[in-house]
mmCIF file of C-alpha atoms in Angstrom:
data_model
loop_
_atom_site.group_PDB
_atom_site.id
_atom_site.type_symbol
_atom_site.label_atom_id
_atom_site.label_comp_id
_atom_site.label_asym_id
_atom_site.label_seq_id
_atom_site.Cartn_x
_atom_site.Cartn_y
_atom_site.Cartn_z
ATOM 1 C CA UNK A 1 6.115 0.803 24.500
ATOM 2 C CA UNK A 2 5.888 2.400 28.372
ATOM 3 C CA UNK A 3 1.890 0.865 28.066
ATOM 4 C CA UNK A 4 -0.153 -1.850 26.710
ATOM 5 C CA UNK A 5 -2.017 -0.943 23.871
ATOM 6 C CA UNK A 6 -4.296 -3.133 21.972
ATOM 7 C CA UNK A 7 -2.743 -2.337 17.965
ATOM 8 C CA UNK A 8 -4.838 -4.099 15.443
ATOM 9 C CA UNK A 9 -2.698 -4.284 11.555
ATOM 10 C CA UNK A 10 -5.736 -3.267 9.289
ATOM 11 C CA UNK A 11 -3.999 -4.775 5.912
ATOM 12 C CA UNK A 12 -5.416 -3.343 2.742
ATOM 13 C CA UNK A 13 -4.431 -5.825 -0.136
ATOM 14 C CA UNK A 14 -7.980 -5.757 -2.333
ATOM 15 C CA UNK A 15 -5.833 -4.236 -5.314
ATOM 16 C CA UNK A 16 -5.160 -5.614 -8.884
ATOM 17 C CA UNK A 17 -1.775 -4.380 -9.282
ATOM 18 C CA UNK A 18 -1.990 -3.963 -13.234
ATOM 19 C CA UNK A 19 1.328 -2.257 -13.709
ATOM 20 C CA UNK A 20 2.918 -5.477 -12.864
ATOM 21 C CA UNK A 21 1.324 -7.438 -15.751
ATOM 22 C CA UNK A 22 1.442 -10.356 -16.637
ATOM 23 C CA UNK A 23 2.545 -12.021 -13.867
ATOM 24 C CA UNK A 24 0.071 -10.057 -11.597
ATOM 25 C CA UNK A 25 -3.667 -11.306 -12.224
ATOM 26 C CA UNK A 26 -6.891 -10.974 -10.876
ATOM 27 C CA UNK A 27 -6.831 -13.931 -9.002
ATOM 28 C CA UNK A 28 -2.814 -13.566 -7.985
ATOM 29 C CA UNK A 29 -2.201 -9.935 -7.766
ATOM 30 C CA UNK A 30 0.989 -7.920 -6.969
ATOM 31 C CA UNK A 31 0.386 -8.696 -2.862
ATOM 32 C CA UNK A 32 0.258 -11.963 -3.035
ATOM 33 C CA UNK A 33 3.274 -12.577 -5.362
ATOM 34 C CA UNK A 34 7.026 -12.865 -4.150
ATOM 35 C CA UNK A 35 8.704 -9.953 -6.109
ATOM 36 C CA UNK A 36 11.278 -9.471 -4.057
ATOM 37 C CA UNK A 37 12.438 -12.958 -2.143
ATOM 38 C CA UNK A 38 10.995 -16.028 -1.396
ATOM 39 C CA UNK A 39 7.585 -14.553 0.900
ATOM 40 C CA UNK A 40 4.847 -12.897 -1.004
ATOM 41 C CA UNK A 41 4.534 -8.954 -0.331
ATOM 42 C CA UNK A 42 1.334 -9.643 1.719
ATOM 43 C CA UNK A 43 3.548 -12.181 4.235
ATOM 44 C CA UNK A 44 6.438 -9.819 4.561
ATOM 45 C CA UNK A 45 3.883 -7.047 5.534
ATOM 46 C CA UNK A 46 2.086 -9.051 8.318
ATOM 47 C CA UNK A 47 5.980 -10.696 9.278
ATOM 48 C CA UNK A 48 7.496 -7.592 9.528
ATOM 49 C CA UNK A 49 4.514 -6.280 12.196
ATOM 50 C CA UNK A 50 4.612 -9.547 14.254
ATOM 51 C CA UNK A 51 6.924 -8.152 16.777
ATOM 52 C CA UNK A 52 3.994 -5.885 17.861
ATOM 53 C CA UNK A 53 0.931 -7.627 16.466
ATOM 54 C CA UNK A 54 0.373 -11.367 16.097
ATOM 55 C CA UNK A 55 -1.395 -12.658 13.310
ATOM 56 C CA UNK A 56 -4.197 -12.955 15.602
ATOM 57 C CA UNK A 57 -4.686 -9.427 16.048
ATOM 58 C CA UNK A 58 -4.667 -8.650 11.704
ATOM 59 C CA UNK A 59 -7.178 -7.764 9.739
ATOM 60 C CA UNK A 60 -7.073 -8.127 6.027
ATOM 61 C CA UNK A 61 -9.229 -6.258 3.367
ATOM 62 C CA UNK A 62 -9.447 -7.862 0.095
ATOM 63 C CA UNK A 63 -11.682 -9.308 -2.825
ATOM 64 C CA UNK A 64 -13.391 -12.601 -3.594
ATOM 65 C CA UNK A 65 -11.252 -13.652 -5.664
ATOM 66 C CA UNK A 66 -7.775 -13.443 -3.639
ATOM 67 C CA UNK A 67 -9.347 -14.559 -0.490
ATOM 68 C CA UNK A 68 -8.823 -18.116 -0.678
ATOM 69 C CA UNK A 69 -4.731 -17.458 -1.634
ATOM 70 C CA UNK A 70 -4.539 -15.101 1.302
ATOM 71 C CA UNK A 71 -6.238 -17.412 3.492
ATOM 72 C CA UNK A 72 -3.690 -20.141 2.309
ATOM 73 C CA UNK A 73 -0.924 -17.558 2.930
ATOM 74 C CA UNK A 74 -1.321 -16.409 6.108
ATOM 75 C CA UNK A 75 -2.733 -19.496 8.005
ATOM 76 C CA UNK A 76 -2.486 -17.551 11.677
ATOM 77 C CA UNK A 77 -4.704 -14.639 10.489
ATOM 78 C CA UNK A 78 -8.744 -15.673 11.645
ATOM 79 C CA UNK A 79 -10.530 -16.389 8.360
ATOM 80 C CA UNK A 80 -13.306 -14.460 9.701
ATOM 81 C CA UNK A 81 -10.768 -11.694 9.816
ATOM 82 C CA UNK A 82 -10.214 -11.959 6.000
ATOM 83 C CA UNK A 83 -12.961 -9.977 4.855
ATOM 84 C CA UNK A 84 -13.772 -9.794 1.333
ATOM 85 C CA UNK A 85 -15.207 -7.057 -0.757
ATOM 86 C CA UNK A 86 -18.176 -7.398 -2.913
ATOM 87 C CA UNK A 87 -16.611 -4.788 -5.045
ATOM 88 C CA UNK A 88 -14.081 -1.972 -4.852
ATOM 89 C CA UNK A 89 -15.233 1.072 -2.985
ATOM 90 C CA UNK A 90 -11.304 2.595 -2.512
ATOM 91 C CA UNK A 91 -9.361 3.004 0.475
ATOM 92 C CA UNK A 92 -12.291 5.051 2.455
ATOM 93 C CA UNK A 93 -15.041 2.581 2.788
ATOM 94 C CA UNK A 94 -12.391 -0.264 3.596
ATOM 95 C CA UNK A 95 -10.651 1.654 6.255
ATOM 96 C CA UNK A 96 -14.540 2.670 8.062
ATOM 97 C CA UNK A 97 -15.580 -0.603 7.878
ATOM 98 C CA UNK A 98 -12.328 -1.714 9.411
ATOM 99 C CA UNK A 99 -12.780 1.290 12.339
ATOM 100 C CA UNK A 100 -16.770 -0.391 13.105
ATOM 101 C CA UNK A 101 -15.579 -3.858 12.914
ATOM 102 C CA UNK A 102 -13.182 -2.866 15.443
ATOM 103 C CA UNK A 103 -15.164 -0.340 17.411
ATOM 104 C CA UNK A 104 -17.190 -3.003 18.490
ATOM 105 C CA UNK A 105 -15.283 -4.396 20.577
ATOM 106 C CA UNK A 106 -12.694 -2.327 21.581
ATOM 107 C CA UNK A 107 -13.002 1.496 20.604
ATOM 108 C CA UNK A 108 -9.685 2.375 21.685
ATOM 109 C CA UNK A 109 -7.510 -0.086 20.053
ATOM 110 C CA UNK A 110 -5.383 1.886 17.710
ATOM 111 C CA UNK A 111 -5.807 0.978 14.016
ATOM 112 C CA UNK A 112 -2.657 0.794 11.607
ATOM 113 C CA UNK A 113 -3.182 1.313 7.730
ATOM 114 C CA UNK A 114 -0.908 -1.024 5.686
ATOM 115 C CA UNK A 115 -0.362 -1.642 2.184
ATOM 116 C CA UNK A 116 0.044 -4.794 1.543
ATOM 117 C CA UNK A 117 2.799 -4.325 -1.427
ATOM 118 C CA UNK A 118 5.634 -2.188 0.115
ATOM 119 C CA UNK A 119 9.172 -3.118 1.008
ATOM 120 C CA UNK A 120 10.628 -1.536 4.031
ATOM 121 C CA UNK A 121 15.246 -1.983 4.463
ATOM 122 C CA UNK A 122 15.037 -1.531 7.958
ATOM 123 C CA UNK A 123 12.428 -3.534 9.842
ATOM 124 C CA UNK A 124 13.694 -2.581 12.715
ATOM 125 C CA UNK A 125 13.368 1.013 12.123
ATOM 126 C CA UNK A 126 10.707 1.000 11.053
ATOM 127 C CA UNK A 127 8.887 -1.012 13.865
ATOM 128 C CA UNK A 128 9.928 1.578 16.584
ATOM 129 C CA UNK A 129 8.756 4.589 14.114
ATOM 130 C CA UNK A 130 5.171 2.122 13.816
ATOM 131 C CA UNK A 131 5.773 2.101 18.330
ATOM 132 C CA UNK A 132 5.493 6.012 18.532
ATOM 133 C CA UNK A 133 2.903 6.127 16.250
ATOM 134 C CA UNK A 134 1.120 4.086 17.947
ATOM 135 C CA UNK A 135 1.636 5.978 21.081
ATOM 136 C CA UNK A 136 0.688 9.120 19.620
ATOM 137 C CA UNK A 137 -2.671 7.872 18.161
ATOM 138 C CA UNK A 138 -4.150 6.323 21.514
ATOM 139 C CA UNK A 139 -4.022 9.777 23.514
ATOM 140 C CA UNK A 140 -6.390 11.502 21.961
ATOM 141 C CA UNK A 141 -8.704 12.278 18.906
ATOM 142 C CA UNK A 142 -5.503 11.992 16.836
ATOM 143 C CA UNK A 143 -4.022 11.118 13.469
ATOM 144 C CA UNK A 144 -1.169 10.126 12.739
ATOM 145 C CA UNK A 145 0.238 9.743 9.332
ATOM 146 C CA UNK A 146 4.100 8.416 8.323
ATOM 147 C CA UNK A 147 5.926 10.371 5.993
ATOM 148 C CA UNK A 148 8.676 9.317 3.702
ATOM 149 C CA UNK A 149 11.872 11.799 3.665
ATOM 150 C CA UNK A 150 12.188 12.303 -0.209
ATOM 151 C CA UNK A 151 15.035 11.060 -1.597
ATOM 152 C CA UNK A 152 14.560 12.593 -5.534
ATOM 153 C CA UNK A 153 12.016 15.428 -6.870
ATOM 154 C CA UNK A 154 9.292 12.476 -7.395
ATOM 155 C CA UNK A 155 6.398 13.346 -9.319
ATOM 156 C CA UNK A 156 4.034 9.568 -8.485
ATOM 157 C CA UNK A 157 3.752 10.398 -4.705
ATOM 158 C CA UNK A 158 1.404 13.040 -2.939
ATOM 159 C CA UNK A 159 3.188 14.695 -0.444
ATOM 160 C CA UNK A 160 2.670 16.329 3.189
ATOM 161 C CA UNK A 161 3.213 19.965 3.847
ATOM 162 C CA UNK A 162 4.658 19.950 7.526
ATOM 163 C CA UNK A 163 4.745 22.753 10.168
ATOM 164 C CA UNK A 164 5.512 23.382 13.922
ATOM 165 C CA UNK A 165 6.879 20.643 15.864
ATOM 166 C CA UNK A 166 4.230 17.887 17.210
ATOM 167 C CA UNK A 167 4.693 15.313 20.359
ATOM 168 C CA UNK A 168 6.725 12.177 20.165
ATOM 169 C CA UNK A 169 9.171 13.986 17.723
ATOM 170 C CA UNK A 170 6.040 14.522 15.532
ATOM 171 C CA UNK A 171 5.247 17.344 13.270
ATOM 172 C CA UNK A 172 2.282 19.372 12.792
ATOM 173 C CA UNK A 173 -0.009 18.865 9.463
ATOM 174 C CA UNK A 174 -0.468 21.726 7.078
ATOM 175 C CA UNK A 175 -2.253 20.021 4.445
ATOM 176 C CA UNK A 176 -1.670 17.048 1.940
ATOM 177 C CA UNK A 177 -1.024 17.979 -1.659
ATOM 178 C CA UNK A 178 -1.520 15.478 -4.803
ATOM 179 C CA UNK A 179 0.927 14.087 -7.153
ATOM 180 C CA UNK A 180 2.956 17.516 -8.361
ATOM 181 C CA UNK A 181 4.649 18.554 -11.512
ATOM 182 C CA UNK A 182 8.418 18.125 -11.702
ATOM 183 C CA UNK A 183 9.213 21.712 -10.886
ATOM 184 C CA UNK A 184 6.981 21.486 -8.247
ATOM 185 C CA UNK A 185 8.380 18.575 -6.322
ATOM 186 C CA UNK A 186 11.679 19.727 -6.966
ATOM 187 C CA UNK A 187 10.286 22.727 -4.832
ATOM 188 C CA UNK A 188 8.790 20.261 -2.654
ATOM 189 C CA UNK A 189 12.063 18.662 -1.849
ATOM 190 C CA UNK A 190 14.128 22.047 -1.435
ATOM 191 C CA UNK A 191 11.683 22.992 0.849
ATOM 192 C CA UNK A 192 12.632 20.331 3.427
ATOM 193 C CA UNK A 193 9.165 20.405 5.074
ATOM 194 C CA UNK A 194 7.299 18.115 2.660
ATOM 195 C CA UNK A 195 7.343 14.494 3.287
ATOM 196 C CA UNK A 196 5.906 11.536 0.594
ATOM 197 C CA UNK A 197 2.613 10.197 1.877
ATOM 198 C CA UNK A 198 3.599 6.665 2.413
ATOM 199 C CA UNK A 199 -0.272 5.690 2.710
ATOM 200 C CA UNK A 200 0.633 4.241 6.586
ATOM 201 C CA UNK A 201 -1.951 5.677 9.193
ATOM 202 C CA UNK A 202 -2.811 5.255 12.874
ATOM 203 C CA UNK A 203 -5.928 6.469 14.646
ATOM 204 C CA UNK A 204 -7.992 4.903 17.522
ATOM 205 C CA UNK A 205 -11.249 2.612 16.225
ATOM 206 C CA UNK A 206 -12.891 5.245 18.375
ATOM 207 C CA UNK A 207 -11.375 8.311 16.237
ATOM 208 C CA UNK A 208 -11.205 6.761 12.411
ATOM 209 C CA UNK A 209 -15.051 6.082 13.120
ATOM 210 C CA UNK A 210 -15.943 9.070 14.505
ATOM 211 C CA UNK A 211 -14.535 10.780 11.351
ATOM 212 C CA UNK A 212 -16.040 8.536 8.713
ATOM 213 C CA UNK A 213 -19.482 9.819 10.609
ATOM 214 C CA UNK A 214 -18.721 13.467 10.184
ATOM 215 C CA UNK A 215 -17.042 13.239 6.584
ATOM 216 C CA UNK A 216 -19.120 10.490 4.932
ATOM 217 C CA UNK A 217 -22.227 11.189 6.643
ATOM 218 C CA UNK A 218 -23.871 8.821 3.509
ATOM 219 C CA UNK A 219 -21.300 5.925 3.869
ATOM 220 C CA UNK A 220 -21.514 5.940 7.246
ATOM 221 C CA UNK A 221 -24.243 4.104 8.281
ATOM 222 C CA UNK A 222 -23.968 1.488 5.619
ATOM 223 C CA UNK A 223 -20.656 1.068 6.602
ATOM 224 C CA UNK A 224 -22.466 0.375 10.344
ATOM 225 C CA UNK A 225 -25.030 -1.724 9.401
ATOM 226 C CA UNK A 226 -22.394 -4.393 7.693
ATOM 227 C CA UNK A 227 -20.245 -4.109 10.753
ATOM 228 C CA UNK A 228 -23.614 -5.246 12.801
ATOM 229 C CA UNK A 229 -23.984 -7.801 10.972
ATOM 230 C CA UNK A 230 -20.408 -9.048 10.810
ATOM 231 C CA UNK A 231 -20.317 -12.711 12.550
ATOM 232 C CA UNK A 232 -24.193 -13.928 12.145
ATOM 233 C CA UNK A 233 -25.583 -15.209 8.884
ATOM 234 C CA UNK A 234 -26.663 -12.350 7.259
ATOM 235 C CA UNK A 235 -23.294 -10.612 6.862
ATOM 236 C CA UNK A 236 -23.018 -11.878 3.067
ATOM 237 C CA UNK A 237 -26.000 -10.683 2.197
ATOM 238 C CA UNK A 238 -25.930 -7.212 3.845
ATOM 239 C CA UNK A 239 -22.290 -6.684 3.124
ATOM 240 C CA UNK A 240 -23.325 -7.371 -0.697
ATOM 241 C CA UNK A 241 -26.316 -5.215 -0.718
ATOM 242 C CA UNK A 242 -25.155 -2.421 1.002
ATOM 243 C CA UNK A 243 -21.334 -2.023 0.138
ATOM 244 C CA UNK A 244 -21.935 -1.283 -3.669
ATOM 245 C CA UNK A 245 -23.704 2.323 -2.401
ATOM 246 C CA UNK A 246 -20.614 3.400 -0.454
ATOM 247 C CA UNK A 247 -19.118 6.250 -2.236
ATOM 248 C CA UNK A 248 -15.800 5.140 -4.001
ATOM 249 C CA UNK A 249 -13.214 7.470 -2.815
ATOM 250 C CA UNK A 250 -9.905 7.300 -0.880
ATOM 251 C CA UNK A 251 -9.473 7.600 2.659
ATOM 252 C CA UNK A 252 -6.978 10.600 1.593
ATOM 253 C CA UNK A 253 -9.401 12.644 0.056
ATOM 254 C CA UNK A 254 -12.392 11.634 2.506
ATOM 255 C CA UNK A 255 -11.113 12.036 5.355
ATOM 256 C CA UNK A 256 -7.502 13.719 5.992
ATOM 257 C CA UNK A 257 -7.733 16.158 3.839
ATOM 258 C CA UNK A 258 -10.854 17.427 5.398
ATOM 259 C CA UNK A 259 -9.529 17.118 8.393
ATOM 260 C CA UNK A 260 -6.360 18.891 7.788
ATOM 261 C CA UNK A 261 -8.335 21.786 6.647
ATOM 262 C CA UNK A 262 -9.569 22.330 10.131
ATOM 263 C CA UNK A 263 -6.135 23.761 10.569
ATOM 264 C CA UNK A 264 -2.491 23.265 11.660
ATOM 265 C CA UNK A 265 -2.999 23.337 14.997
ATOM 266 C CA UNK A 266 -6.770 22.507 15.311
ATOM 267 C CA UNK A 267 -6.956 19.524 13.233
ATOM 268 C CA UNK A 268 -4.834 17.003 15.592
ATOM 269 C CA UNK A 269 -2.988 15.097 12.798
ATOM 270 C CA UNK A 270 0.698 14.729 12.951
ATOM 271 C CA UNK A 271 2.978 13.390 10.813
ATOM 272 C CA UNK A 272 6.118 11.164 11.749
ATOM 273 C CA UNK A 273 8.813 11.954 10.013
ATOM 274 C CA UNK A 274 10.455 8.376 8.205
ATOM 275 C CA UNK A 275 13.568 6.974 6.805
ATOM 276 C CA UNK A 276 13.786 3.094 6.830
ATOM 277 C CA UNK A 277 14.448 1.983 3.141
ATOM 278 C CA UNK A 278 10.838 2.700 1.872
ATOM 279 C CA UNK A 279 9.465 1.506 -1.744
ATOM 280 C CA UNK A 280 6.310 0.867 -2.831
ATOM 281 C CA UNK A 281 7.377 -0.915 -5.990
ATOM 282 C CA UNK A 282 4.670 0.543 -7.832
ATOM 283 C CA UNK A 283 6.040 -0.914 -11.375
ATOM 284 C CA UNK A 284 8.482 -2.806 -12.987
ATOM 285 C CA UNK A 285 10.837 0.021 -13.227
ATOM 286 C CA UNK A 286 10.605 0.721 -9.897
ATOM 287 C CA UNK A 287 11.361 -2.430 -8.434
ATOM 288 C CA UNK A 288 14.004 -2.799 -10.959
ATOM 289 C CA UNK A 289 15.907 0.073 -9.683
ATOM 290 C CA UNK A 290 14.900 -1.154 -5.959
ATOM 291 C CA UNK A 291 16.697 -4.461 -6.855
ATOM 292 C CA UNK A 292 20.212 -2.903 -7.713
ATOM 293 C CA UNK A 293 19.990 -0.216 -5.509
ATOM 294 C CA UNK A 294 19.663 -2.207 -2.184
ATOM 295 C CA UNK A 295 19.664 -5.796 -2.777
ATOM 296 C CA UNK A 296 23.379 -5.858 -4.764
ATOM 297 C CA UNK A 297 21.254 -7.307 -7.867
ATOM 298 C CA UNK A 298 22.028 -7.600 -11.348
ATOM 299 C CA UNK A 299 25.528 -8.258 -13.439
ATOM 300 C CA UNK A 300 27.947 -5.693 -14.137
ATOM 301 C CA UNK A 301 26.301 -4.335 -17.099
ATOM 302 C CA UNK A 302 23.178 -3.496 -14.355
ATOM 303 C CA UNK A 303 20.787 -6.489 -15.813
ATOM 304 C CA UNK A 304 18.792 -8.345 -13.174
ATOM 305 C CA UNK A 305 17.471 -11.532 -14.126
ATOM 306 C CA UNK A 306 15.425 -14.344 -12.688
ATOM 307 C CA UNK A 307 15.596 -16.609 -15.204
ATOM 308 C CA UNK A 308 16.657 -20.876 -16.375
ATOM 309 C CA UNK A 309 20.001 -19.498 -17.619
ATOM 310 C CA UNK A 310 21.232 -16.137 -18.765
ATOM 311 C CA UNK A 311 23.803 -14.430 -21.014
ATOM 312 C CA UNK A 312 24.051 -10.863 -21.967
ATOM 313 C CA UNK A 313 26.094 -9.197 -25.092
ATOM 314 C CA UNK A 314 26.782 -5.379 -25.012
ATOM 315 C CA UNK A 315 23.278 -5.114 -23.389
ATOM 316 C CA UNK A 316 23.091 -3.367 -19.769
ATOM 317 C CA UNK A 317 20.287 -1.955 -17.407
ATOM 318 C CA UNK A 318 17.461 -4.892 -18.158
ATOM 319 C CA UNK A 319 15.499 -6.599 -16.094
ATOM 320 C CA UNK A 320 14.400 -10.271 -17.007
ATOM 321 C CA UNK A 321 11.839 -12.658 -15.801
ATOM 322 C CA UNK A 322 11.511 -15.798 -17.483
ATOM 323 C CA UNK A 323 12.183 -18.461 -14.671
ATOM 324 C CA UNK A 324 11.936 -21.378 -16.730
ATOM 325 C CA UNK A 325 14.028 -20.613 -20.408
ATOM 326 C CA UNK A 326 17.388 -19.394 -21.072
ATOM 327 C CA UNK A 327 17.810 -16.510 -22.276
ATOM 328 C CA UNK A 328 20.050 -14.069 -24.336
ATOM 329 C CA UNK A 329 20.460 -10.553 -24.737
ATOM 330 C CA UNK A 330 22.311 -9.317 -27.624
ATOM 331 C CA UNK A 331 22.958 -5.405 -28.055
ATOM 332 C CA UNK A 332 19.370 -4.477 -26.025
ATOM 333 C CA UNK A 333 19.413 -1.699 -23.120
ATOM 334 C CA UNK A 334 16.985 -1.016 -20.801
ATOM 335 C CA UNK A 335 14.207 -3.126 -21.346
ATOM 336 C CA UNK A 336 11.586 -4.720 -18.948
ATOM 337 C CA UNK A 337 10.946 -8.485 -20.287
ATOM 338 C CA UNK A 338 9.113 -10.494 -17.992
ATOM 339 C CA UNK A 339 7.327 -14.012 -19.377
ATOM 340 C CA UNK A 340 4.641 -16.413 -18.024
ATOM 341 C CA UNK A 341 3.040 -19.507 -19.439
ATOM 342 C CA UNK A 342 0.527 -17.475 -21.504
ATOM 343 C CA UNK A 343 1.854 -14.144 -22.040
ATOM 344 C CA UNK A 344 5.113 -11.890 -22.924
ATOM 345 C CA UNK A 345 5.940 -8.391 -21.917
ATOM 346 C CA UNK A 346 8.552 -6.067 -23.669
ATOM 347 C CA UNK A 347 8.948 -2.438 -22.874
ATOM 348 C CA UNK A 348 10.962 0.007 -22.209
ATOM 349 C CA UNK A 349 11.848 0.457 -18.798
ATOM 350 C CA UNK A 350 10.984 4.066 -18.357
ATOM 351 C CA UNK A 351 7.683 3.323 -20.231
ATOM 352 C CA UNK A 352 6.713 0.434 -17.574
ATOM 353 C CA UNK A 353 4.186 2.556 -15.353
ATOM 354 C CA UNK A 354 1.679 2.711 -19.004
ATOM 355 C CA UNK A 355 1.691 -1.426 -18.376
ATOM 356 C CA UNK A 356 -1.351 -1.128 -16.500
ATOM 357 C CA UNK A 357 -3.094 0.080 -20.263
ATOM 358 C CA UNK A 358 -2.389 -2.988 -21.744
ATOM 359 C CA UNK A 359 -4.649 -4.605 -19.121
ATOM 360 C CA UNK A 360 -7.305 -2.092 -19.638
ATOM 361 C CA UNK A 361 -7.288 -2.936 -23.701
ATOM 362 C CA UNK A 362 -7.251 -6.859 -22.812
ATOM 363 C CA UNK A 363 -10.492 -5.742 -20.684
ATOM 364 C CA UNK A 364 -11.735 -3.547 -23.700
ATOM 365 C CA UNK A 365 -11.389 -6.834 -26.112
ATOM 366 C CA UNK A 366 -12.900 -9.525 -23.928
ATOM 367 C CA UNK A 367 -9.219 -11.010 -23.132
ATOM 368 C CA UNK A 368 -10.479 -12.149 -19.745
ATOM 369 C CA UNK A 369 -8.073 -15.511 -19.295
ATOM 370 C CA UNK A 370 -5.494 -12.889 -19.631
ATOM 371 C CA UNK A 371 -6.679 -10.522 -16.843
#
């Protein structure tokens, strides 16, 4: 970068990641579990920052009951700066809070917006695309927003509708549309000025505050009064009291899409334009096909499996997880089968986003040790 900037990783890992049941729990979600090598998602998203951010400089948003695993995880990151919610209020009220924390002392550091659960191929890519962003967001009242070339007419993603060319090789925001139909992305994609919301934002402290004021004129000030409190004793007990009254919405539909509305050209929010081997591995299936398409997983029949021992008879396209038995497949095709000490999952592969429903019914019949 041609200037210091003082970049603060806001790391948003307070999910339960129920589509990738049963070995994602409550108390060791999706983040903190190594899906794809031997680091935890969580660890490869602050590792793959540290270039431009120590662990010193992270914040991490997350619950009470995956505090302590983080904590253990990512011993460089202040505890203080592991900051757990009460409850779930969405991506909104984390983000504000995050923007007052950091307001306080430094209203012009630039805030970046992580998951905590995607992959990225090219880390190196992808750290000079996070370098312009960063750029971008600390000259103004800006947004800035990375968007994911599509690859495939994909119907789980909202996507960005781009316009007129932006600075630092940026383009202009239209508006951000939800999750479309499959003739509708496939519209999307022929376009070639739509772009998957990849959930990654940067914005000044100064700027992401200023429009959790004017958008969430009701959250706002709750969100203020915790961030006052933050570092004296009462920050439990406020954070508890007031946190619960924060509306529950995403920072999507709070505040960019609002924004956006103020028009192309008026609404300063730009959107960077990606390609570095992006996946959110948002279920089974997906990281399945994320596996054999980019790690060189799986046998010839296309099975990947993590397993004690493994053999495979006119089966193809499964993925197994059972790290501790042998196992067989004999004349099965694409199933998801993934074991742990007190549960089993079969399904069909295509059916693995409806996964998440079998923790809502466990919920429904008092199954707790199994959520």
């Amino acid at each position: 970068m041609t200037k210091k900037i003082d970049f603060r990783p806001v790391i948003l890992a307070g999910g339960s990641g129920t589509r990738f049941w049963p070995r994602s729990r409550r108390a060791r979600a999706k983040q903190v579990l190594a899906l794809d090598g031997d680091r935890s998602m969580l660890q490869q998203t602050v590792e793959r920052l540290r270039p431009i951010a120590g662990a010193s400089q992270v914040w991490v948003i997350t619950n009470e009951l995956l505090a302590a695993e983080i904590e253990a995880q990512l011993p460089g990151v202040p505890r203080g700066q592991i900051v757990e919610e009460p409850v779930a209020r969405n991506t909104a009220p984390a983000c504000g809070l995050a923007a007052f924390l950091v307001e306080k002392s430094n209203p012009d550091a630039v805030i970046g917006v992580f998951p905590s659960d995607h992959v990225i191929g090219d880390e190196p890519r992808f750290l000079k695309m996070i370098e312009r962003g960063i750029q971008l967001a600390s000259s103004g009242d800006v947004m800035v927003v990375l968007g994911i070339e599509p690859t495939r007419a994909e119907t789980g993603y909202g996507y960005i509708e781009t316009g007129d060319d932006g600075p630092n090789d940026s383009l202009h925001v239209r508006r951000f549309m939800e999750k479309p139909s499959r003739n509708r992305a496939e519209e999307f994609v022929a376009a070639e000025n739509y772009f998957w919301n990849s959930g990654m934002f940067l914005w000044s402290a100064r700027t992401l505050a200023k429009a959790v004021r004017e958008h969430l004129p009701e959250t706002a000030p709750l969100l203020e009064e915790i961030a006052a409190a933050f570092g004296t004793e009462r920050f439990d007990e406020v954070f508890a009291e007031l946190y619960p009254q924060c509306e529950n919405i995403s920072v999507d539909y709070a505040v960019l899409e609002p924004r956006s509305a103020k028009g192309e050209h008026l609404s300063n929010l730009y959107c960077l334009p990606a390609e570095f081997g992006w996946n959110d591995l948002g279920s089974w299936e997906s990281l399945y096909k994320y596996q054999v398409e980019t790690r060189s997983r799986g046998d010839e029949e296309g099975n990947v499996a993590e397993t004690g021992g493994f053999r495979a008879f006119d089966s193809g396209d499964n993925y197994v997880y059972s790290p501790k038995k042998f196992v067989a497949l004999v004349g099965v095709q694409d199933l998801v089968i993934v074991e742990t000490d007190d549960a089993l999952l079969v399904a069909r592969r295509n059916d693995s986003q409806d996964v998440g429903k079998i923790v809502k019914d466990l919920q429904a019949s008092g199954r707790e040790e199994l959520i």
